[in-house]
mmCIF file of C-alpha atoms and ligand atoms in Angstrom:
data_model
loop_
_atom_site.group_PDB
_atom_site.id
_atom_site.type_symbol
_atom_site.label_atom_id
_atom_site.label_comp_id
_atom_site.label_asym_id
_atom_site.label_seq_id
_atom_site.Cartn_x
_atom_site.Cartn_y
_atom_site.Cartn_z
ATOM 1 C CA UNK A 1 0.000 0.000 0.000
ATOM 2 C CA UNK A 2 1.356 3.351 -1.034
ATOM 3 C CA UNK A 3 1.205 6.265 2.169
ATOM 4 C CA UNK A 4 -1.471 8.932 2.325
ATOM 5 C CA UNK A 5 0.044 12.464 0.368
ATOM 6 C CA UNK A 6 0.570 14.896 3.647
ATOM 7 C CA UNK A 7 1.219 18.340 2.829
ATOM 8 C CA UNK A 8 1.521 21.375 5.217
ATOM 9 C CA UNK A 9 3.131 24.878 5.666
ATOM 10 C CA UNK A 10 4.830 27.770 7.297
ATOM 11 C CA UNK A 11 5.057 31.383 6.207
ATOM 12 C CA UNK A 12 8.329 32.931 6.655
ATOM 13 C CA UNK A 13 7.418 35.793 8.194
ATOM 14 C CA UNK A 14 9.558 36.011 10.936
ATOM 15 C CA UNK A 15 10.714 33.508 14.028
ATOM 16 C CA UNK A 16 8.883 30.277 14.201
ATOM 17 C CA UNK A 17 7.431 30.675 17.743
ATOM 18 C CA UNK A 18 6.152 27.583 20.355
ATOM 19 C CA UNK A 19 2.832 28.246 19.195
ATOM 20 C CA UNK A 20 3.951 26.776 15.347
ATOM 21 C CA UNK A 21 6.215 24.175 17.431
ATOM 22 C CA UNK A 22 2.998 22.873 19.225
ATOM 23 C CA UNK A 23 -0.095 23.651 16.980
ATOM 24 C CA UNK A 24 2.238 22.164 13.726
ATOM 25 C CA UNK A 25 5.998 21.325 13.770
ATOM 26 C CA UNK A 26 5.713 18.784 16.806
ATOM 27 C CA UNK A 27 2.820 17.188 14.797
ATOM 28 C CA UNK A 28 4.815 16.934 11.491
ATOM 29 C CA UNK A 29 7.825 14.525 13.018
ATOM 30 C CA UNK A 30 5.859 12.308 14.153
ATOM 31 C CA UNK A 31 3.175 11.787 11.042
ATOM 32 C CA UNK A 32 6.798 11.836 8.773
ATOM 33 C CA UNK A 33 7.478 8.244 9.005
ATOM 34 C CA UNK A 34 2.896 7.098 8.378
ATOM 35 C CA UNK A 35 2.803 9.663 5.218
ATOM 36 C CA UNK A 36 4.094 10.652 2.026
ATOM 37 C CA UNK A 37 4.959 14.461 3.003
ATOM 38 C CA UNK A 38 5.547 17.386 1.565
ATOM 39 C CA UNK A 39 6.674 20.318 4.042
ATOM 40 C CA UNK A 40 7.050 24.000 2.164
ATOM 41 C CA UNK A 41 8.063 27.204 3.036
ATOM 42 C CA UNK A 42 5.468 29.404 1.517
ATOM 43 C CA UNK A 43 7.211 32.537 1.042
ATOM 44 C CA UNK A 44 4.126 33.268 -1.476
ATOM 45 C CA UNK A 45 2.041 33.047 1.044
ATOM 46 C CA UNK A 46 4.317 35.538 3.270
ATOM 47 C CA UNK A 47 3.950 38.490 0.780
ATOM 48 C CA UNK A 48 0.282 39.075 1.542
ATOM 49 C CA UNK A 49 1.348 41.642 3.783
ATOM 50 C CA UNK A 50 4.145 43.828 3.324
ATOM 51 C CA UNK A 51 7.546 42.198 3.455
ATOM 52 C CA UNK A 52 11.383 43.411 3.682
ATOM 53 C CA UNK A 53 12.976 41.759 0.654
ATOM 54 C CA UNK A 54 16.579 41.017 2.601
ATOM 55 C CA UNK A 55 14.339 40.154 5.373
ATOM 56 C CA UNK A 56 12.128 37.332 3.694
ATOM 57 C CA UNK A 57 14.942 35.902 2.692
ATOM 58 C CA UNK A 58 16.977 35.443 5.816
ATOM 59 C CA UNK A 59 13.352 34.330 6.873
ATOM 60 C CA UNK A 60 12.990 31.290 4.179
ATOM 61 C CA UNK A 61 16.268 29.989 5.553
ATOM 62 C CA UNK A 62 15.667 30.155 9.428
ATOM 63 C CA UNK A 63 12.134 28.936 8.579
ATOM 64 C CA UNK A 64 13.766 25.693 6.297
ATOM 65 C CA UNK A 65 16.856 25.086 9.430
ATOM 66 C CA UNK A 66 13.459 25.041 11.903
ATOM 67 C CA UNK A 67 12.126 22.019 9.861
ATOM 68 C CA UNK A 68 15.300 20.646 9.809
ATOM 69 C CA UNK A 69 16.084 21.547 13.510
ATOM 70 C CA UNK A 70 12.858 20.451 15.146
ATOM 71 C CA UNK A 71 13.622 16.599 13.578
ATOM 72 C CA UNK A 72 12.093 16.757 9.897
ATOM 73 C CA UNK A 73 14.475 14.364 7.824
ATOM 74 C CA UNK A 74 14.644 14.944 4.198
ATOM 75 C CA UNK A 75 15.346 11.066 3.726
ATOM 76 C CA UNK A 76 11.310 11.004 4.933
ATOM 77 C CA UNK A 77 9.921 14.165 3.265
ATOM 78 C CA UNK A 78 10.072 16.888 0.801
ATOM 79 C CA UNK A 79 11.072 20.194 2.138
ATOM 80 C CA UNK A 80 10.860 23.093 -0.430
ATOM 81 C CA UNK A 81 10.319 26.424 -1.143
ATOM 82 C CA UNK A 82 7.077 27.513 -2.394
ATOM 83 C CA UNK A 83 8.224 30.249 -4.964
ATOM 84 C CA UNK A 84 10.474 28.370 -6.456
ATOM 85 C CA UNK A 85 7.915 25.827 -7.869
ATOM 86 C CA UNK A 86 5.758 28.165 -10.034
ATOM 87 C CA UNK A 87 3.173 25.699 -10.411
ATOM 88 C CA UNK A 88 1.197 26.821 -6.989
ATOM 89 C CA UNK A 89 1.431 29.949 -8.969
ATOM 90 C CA UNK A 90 -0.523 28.813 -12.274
ATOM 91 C CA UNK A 91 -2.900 26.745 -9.997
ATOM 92 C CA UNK A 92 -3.975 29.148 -7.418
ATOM 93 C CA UNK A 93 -4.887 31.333 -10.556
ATOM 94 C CA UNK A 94 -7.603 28.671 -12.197
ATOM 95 C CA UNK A 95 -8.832 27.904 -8.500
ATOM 96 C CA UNK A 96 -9.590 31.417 -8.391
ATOM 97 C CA UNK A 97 -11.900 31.010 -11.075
ATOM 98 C CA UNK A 98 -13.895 28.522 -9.323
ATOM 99 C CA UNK A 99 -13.840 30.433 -5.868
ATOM 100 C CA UNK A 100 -16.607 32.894 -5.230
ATOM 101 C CA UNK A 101 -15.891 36.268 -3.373
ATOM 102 C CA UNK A 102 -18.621 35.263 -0.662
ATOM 103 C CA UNK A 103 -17.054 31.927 0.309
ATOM 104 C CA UNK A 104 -13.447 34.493 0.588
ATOM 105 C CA UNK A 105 -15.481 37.369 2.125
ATOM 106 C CA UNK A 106 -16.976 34.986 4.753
ATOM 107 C CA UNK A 107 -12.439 33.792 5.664
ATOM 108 C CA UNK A 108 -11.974 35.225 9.505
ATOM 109 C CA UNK A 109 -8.118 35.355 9.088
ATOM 110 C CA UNK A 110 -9.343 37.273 6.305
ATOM 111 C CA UNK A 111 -11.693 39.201 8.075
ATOM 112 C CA UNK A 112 -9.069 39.981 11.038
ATOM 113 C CA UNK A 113 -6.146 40.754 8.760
ATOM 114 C CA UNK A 114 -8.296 43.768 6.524
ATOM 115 C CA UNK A 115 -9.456 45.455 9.766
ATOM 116 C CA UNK A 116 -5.119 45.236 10.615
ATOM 117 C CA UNK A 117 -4.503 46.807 7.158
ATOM 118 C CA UNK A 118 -7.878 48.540 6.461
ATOM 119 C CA UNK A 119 -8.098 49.816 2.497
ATOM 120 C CA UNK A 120 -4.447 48.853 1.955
ATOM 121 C CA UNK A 121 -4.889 45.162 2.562
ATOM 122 C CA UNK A 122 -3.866 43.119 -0.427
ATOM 123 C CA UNK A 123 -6.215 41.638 -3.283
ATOM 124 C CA UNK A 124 -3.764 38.508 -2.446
ATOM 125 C CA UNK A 125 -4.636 38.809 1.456
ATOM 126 C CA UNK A 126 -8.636 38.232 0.031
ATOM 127 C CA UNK A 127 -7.214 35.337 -2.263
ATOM 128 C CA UNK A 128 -4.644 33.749 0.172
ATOM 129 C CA UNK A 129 -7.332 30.640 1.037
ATOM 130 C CA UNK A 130 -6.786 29.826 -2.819
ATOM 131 C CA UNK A 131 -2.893 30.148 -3.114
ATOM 132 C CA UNK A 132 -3.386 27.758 0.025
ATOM 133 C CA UNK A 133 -5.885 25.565 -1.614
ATOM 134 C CA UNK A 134 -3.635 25.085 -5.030
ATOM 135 C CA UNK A 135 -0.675 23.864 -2.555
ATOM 136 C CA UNK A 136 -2.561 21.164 -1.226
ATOM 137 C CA UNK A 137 -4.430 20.254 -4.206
ATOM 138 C CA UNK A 138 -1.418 20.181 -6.476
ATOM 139 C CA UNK A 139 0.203 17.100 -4.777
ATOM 140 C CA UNK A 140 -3.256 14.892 -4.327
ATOM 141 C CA UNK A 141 -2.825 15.729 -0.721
ATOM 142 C CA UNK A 142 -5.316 13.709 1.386
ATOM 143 C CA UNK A 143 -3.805 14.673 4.706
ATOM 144 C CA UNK A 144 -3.443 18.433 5.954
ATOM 145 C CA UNK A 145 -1.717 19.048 9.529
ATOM 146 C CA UNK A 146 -2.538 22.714 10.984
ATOM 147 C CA UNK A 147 -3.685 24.305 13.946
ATOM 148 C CA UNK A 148 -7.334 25.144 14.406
ATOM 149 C CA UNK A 149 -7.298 28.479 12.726
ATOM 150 C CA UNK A 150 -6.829 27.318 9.641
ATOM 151 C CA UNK A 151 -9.696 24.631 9.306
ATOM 152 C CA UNK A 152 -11.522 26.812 7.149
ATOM 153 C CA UNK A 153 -8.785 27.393 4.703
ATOM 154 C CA UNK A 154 -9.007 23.547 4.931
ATOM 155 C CA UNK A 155 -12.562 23.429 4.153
ATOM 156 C CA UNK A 156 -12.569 25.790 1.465
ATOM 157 C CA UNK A 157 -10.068 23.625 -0.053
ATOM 158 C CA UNK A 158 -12.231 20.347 0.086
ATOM 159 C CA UNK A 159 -14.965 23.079 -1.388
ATOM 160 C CA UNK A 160 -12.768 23.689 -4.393
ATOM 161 C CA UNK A 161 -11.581 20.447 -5.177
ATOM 162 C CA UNK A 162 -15.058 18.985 -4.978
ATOM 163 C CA UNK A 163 -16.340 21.823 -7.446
ATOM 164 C CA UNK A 164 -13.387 21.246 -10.142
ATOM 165 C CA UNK A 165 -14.393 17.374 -10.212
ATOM 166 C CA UNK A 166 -17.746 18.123 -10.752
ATOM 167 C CA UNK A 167 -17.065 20.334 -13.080
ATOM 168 C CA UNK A 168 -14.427 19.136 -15.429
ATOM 169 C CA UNK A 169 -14.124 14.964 -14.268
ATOM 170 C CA UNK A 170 -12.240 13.902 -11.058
ATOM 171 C CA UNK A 171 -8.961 15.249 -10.654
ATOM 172 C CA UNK A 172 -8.322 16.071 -7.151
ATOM 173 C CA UNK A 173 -8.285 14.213 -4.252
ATOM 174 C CA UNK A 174 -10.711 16.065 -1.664
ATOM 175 C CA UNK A 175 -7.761 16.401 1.591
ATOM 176 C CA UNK A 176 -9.004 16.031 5.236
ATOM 177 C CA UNK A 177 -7.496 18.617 7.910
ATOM 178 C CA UNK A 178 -5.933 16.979 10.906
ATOM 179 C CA UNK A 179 -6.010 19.221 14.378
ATOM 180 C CA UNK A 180 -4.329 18.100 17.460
ATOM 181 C CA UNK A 181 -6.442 18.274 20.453
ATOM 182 C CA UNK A 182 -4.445 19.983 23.299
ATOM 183 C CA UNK A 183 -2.974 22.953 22.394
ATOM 184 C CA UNK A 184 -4.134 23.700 19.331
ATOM 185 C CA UNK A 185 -4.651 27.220 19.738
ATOM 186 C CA UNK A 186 -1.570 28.419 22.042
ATOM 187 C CA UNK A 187 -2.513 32.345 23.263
ATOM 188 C CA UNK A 188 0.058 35.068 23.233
ATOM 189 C CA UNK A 189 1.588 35.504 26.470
ATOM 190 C CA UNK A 190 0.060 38.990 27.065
ATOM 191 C CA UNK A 191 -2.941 38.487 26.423
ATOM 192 C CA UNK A 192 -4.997 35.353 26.035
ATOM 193 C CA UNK A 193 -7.282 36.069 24.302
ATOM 194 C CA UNK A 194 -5.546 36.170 20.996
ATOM 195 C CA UNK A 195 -3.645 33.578 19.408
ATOM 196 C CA UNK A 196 0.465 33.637 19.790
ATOM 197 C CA UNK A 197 1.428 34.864 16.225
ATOM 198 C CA UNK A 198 4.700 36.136 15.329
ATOM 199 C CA UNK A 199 3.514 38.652 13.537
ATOM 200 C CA UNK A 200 3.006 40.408 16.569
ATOM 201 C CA UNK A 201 5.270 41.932 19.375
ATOM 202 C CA UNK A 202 7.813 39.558 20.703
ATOM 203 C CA UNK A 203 6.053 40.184 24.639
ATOM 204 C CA UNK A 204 3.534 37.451 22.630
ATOM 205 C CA UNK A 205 5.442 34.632 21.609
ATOM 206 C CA UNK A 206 8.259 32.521 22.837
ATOM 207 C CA UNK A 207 10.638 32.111 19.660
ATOM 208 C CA UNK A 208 12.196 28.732 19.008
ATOM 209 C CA UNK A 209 15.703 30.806 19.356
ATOM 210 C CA UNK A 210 15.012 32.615 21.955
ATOM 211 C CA UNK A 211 17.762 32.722 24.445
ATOM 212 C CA UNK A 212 17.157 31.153 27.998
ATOM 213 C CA UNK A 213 17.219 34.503 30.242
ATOM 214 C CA UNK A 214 14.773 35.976 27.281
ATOM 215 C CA UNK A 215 12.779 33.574 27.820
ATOM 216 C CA UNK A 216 12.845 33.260 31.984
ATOM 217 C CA UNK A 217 11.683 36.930 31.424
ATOM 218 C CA UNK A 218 8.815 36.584 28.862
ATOM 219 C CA UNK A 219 7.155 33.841 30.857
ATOM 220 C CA UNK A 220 8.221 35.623 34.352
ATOM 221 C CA UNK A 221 6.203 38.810 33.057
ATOM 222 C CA UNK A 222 3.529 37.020 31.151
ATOM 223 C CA UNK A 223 0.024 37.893 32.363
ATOM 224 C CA UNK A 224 -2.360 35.524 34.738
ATOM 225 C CA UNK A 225 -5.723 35.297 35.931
ATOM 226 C CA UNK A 226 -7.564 36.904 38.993
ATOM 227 C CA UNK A 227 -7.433 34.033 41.559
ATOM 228 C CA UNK A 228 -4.089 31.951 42.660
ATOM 229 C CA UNK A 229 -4.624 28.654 41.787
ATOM 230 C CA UNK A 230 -2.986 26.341 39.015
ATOM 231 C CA UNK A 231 -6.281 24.928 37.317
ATOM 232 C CA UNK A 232 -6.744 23.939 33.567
ATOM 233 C CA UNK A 233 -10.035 26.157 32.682
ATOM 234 C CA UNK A 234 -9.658 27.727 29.396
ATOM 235 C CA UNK A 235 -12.679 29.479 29.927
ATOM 236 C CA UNK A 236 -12.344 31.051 33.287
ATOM 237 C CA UNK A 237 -8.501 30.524 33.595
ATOM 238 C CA UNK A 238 -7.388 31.584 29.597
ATOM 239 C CA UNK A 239 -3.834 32.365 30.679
ATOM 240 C CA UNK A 240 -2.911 29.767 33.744
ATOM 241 C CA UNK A 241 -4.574 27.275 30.859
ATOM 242 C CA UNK A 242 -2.032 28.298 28.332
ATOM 243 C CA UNK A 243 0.979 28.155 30.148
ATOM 244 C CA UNK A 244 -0.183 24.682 31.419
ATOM 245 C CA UNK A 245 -1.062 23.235 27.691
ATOM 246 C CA UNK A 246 2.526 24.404 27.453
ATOM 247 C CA UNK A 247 3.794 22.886 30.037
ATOM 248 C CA UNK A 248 2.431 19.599 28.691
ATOM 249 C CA UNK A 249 3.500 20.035 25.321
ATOM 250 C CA UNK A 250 7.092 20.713 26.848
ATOM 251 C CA UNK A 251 7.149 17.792 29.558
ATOM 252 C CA UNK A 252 5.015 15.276 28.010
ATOM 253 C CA UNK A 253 2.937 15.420 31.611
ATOM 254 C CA UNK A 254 -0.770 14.750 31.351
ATOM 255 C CA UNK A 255 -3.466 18.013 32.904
ATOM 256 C CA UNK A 256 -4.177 16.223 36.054
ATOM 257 C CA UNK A 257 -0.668 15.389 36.041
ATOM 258 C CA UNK A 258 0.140 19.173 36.267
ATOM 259 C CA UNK A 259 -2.593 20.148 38.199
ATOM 260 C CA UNK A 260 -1.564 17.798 40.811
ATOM 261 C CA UNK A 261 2.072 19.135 40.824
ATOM 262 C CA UNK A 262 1.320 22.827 41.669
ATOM 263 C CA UNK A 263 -1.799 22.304 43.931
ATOM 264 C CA UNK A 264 -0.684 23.820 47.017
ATOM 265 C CA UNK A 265 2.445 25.826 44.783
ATOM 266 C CA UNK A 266 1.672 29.768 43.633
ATOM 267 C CA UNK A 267 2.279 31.360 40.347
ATOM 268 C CA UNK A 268 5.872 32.008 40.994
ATOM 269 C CA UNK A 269 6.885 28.272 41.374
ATOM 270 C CA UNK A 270 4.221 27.345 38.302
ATOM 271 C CA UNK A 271 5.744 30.215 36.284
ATOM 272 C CA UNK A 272 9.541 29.069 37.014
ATOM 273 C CA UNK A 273 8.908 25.716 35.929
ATOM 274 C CA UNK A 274 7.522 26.449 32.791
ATOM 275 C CA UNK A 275 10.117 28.337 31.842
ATOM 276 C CA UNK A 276 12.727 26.175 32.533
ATOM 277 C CA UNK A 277 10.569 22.788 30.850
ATOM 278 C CA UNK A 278 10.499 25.477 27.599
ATOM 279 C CA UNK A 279 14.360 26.285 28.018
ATOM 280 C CA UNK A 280 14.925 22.424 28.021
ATOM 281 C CA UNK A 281 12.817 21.600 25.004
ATOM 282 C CA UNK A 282 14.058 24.576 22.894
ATOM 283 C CA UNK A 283 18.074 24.594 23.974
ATOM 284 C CA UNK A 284 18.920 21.146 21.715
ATOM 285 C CA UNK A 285 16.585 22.892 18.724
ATOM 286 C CA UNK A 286 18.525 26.636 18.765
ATOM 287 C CA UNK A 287 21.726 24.903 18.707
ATOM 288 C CA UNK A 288 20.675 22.841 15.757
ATOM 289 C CA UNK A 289 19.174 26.240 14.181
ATOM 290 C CA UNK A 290 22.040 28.190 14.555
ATOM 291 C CA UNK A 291 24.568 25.060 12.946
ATOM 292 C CA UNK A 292 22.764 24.850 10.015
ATOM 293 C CA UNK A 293 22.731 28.565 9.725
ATOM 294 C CA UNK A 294 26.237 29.497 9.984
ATOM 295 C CA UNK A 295 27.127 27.131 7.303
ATOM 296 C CA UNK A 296 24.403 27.159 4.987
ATOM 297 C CA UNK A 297 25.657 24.582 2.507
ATOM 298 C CA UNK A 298 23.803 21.828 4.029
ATOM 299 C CA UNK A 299 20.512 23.815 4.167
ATOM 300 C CA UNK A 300 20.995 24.782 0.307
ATOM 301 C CA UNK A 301 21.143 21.445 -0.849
ATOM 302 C CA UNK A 302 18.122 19.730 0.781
ATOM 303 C CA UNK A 303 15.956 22.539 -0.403
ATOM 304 C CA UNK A 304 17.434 22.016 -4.297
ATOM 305 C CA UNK A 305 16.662 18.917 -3.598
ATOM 306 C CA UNK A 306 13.113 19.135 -2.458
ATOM 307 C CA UNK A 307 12.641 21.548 -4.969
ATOM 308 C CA UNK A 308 13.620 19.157 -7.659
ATOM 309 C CA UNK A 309 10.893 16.604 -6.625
ATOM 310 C CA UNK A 310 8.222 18.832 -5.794
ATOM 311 C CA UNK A 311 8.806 20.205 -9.621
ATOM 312 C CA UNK A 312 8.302 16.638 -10.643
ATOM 313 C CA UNK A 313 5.257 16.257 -9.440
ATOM 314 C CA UNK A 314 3.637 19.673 -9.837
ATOM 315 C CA UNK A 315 4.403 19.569 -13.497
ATOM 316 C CA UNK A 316 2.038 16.090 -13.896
ATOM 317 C CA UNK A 317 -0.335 17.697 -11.678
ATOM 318 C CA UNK A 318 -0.645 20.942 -13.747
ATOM 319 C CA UNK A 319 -0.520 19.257 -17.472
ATOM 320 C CA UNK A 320 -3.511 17.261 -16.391
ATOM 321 C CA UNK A 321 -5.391 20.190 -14.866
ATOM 322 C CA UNK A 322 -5.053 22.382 -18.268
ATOM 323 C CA UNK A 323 -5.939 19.630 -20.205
ATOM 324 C CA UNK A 324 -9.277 19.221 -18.256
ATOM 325 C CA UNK A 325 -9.780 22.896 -18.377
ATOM 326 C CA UNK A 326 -8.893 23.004 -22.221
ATOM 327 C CA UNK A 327 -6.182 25.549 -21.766
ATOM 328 C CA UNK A 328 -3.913 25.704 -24.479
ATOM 329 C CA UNK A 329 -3.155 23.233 -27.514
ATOM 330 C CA UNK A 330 -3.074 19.711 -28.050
HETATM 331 P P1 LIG B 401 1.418 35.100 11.376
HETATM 332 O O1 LIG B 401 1.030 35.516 12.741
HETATM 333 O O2 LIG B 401 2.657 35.715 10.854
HETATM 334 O O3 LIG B 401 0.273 35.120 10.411
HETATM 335 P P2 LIG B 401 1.535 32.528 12.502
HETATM 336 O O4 LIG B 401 2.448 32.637 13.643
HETATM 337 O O5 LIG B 401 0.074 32.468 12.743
HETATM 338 O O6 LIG B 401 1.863 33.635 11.460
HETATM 339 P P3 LIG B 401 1.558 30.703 10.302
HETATM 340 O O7 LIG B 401 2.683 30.689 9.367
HETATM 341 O O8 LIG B 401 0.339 31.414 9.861
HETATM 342 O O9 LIG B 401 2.018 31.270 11.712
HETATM 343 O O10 LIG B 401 1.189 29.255 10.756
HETATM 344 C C1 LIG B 401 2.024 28.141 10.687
HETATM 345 C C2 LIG B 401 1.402 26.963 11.392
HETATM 346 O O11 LIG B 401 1.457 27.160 12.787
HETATM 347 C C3 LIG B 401 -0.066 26.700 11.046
HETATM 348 O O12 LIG B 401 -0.301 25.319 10.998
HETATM 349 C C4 LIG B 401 -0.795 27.336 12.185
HETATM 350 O O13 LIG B 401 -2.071 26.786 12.388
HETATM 351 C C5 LIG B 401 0.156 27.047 13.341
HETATM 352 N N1 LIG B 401 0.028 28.059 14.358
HETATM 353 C C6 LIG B 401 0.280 29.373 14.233
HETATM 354 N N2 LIG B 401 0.064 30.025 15.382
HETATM 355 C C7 LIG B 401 -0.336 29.072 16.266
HETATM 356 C C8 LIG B 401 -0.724 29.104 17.646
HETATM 357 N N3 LIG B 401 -0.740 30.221 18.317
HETATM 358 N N4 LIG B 401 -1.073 27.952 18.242
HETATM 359 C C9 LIG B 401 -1.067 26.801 17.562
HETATM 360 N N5 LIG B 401 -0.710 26.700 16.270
HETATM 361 C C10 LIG B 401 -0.357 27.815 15.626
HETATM 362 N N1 LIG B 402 -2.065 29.362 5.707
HETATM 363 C C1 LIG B 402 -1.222 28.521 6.479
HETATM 364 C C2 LIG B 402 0.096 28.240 5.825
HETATM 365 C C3 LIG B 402 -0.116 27.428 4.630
HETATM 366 C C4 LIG B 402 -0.506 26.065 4.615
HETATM 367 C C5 LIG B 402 -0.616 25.723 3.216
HETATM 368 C C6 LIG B 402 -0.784 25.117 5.583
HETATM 369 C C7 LIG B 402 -0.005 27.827 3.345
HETATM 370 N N2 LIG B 402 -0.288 26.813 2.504
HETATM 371 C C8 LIG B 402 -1.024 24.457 2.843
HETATM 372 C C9 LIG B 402 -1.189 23.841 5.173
HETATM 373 C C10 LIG B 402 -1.306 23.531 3.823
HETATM 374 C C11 LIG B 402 -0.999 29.133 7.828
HETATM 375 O O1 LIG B 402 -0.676 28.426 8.679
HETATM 376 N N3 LIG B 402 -1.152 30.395 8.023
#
């Protein structure tokens, strides 16, 4: 039996933070070895907002040594860079023939990002779902890993693919999003009640190279709720919750587990060993970060690599799809 297709992503828009360690890299090493994977950078994706060109690219390479760094092996996926396979390109543009601007209008990373940016958001910010949709429909992906806030990019996709079919004969495999339970949504660390993203200040995430004092002080200052005790209640407790699913994430302990631990402790003692369970998770994955940064070489060649057989694949994918649209000649 061949594996399930797997395909997910990361924009390079700055440091990878816990919350893409937890809600998708941690994921991604294990479910290497039970599918057929395909893990991109998607600098194309990254764009949607404004971008410093030197920037991005520095980004694309600390993005790729994360992947590498967090225990993705190239002898067990395909690790590329979006741009450089022009085929999401080409397909994103017929998808976007088939999507209407209701189904984009009704997108709540949409929605959040245009209030951010106001008139100046992008026509590519409103499209993004269907650059996102051609990457996982290009490789017959039946298995998409991400965190819960982009399960309606996900669905959108399976919206698409089911519409093309119907309309021009089956031709895309119709993917299924896989969410991890606990910890799916990690909240920035000053404030709760938005997600950890790194497009925000660095008081809200934990980056995966963040030094250990740095981050001893972000946890040390990060806020908590009104009463003192160490309870997992997202609802009532949003920011004792968070550091706890992070605490689990980082010690492999179970909630009662935790809850148990710090029952007659106080913030302080809760908040100190959190940090330090981060600083031992992280330390091994910075080190590998920075090696494969200083010498690039090694980096340079996996992506060529990758890039090579995701252009394989993309280019069967794409003759068959302009064929079935009648794009073209004979
Ligand atoms: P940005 O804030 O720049 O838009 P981001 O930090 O949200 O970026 P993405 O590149 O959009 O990161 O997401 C990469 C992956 O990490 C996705 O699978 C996404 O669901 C997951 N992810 C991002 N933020 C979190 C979070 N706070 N908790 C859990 N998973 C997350
Ligand atoms: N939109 C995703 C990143 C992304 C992605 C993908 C994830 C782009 N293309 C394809 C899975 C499959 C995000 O996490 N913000």
């Amino acid at each position: 039996m061949p594996k399930s297709k797997l395909f997910s992503g990361i924009q390079p828009t700055n440091l990878l933070h816990i919350g893409n360690y937890i809600g998708a890299l941690k994921q991604w090493v294990e479910l290497q070895k039970k599918y057929d994977c395909m893990f991109c950078v998607v600098d194309l994706h990254a764009i949607t907002v404004p971008q410093d060109p030197k920037e991005l690219r520095q980004n694309i390479l600390n993005t790729a040594a994360a992947y590498l760094a967090v225990g993705l092996d190239p002898k067990h996926c395909t690790i590329y860079v979006q741009s450089e396979v022009p085929q999401h390109s080409e397909l994103a543009w017929l998808l976007s023939t088939l999507a209407n601007l209701g189904e984009l209008e009704r997108m709540t990373q949409f929605k959040d990002k245009a209030k951010k940016h106001g008139e100046r958001a992008s026509v590519g910010l409103f499209s993004y779902p269907v650059l996102m949709a051609a990457d996982i429909l290009l490789y017959d992906t039946q298995v998409v890993p991400v965190g819960e806030d982009q399960m309606q990019h996900v669905e959108l996709t399976r919206t698409l693919a089911r519409r093309f079919n119907t309309r021009y004969g089956d031709t895309f495999a119709v993917p299924q999003a896989l969410i991890q339970k606990v910890g799916a949504r990690i909240k920035a660390l000053d404030d709760p009640a938005i997600k950890m993203s790194k497009s925000e200040s660095s008081a809200n995430y934990i980056a995966l190279t963040d030094q250990p004092e740095v981050i001893r002080k972000k946890i040390m200052r990060s806020v908590t709720d009104s009463d003192k005790y160490i309870r997992f209640d997202p609802e009532k407790k949003p920011a004792i919750s968070n550091l706890i699913t992070i605490y689990h994430h980082a010690t492999g302990r179970n909630l009662k587990q935790i809850e148990q631990e710090f029952e007659n402790k106080g913030y302080g003692d809760f908040k100190s060993a959190v940090a330090e369970a981060i600083i031992a998770l992280l330390d091994p994955i910075r080190t590998k970060i920075e090696n494969y940064l200083r010498d690039p070489s090694e980096l340079q060649k996996i992506l060529d690599a990758g890039r090579d057989a995701a252009l394989e694949l993309a280019e069967q994918k794409i003759k068959q799809v302009r064929d079935r649209v009648g794009l073209g000649r004979k």
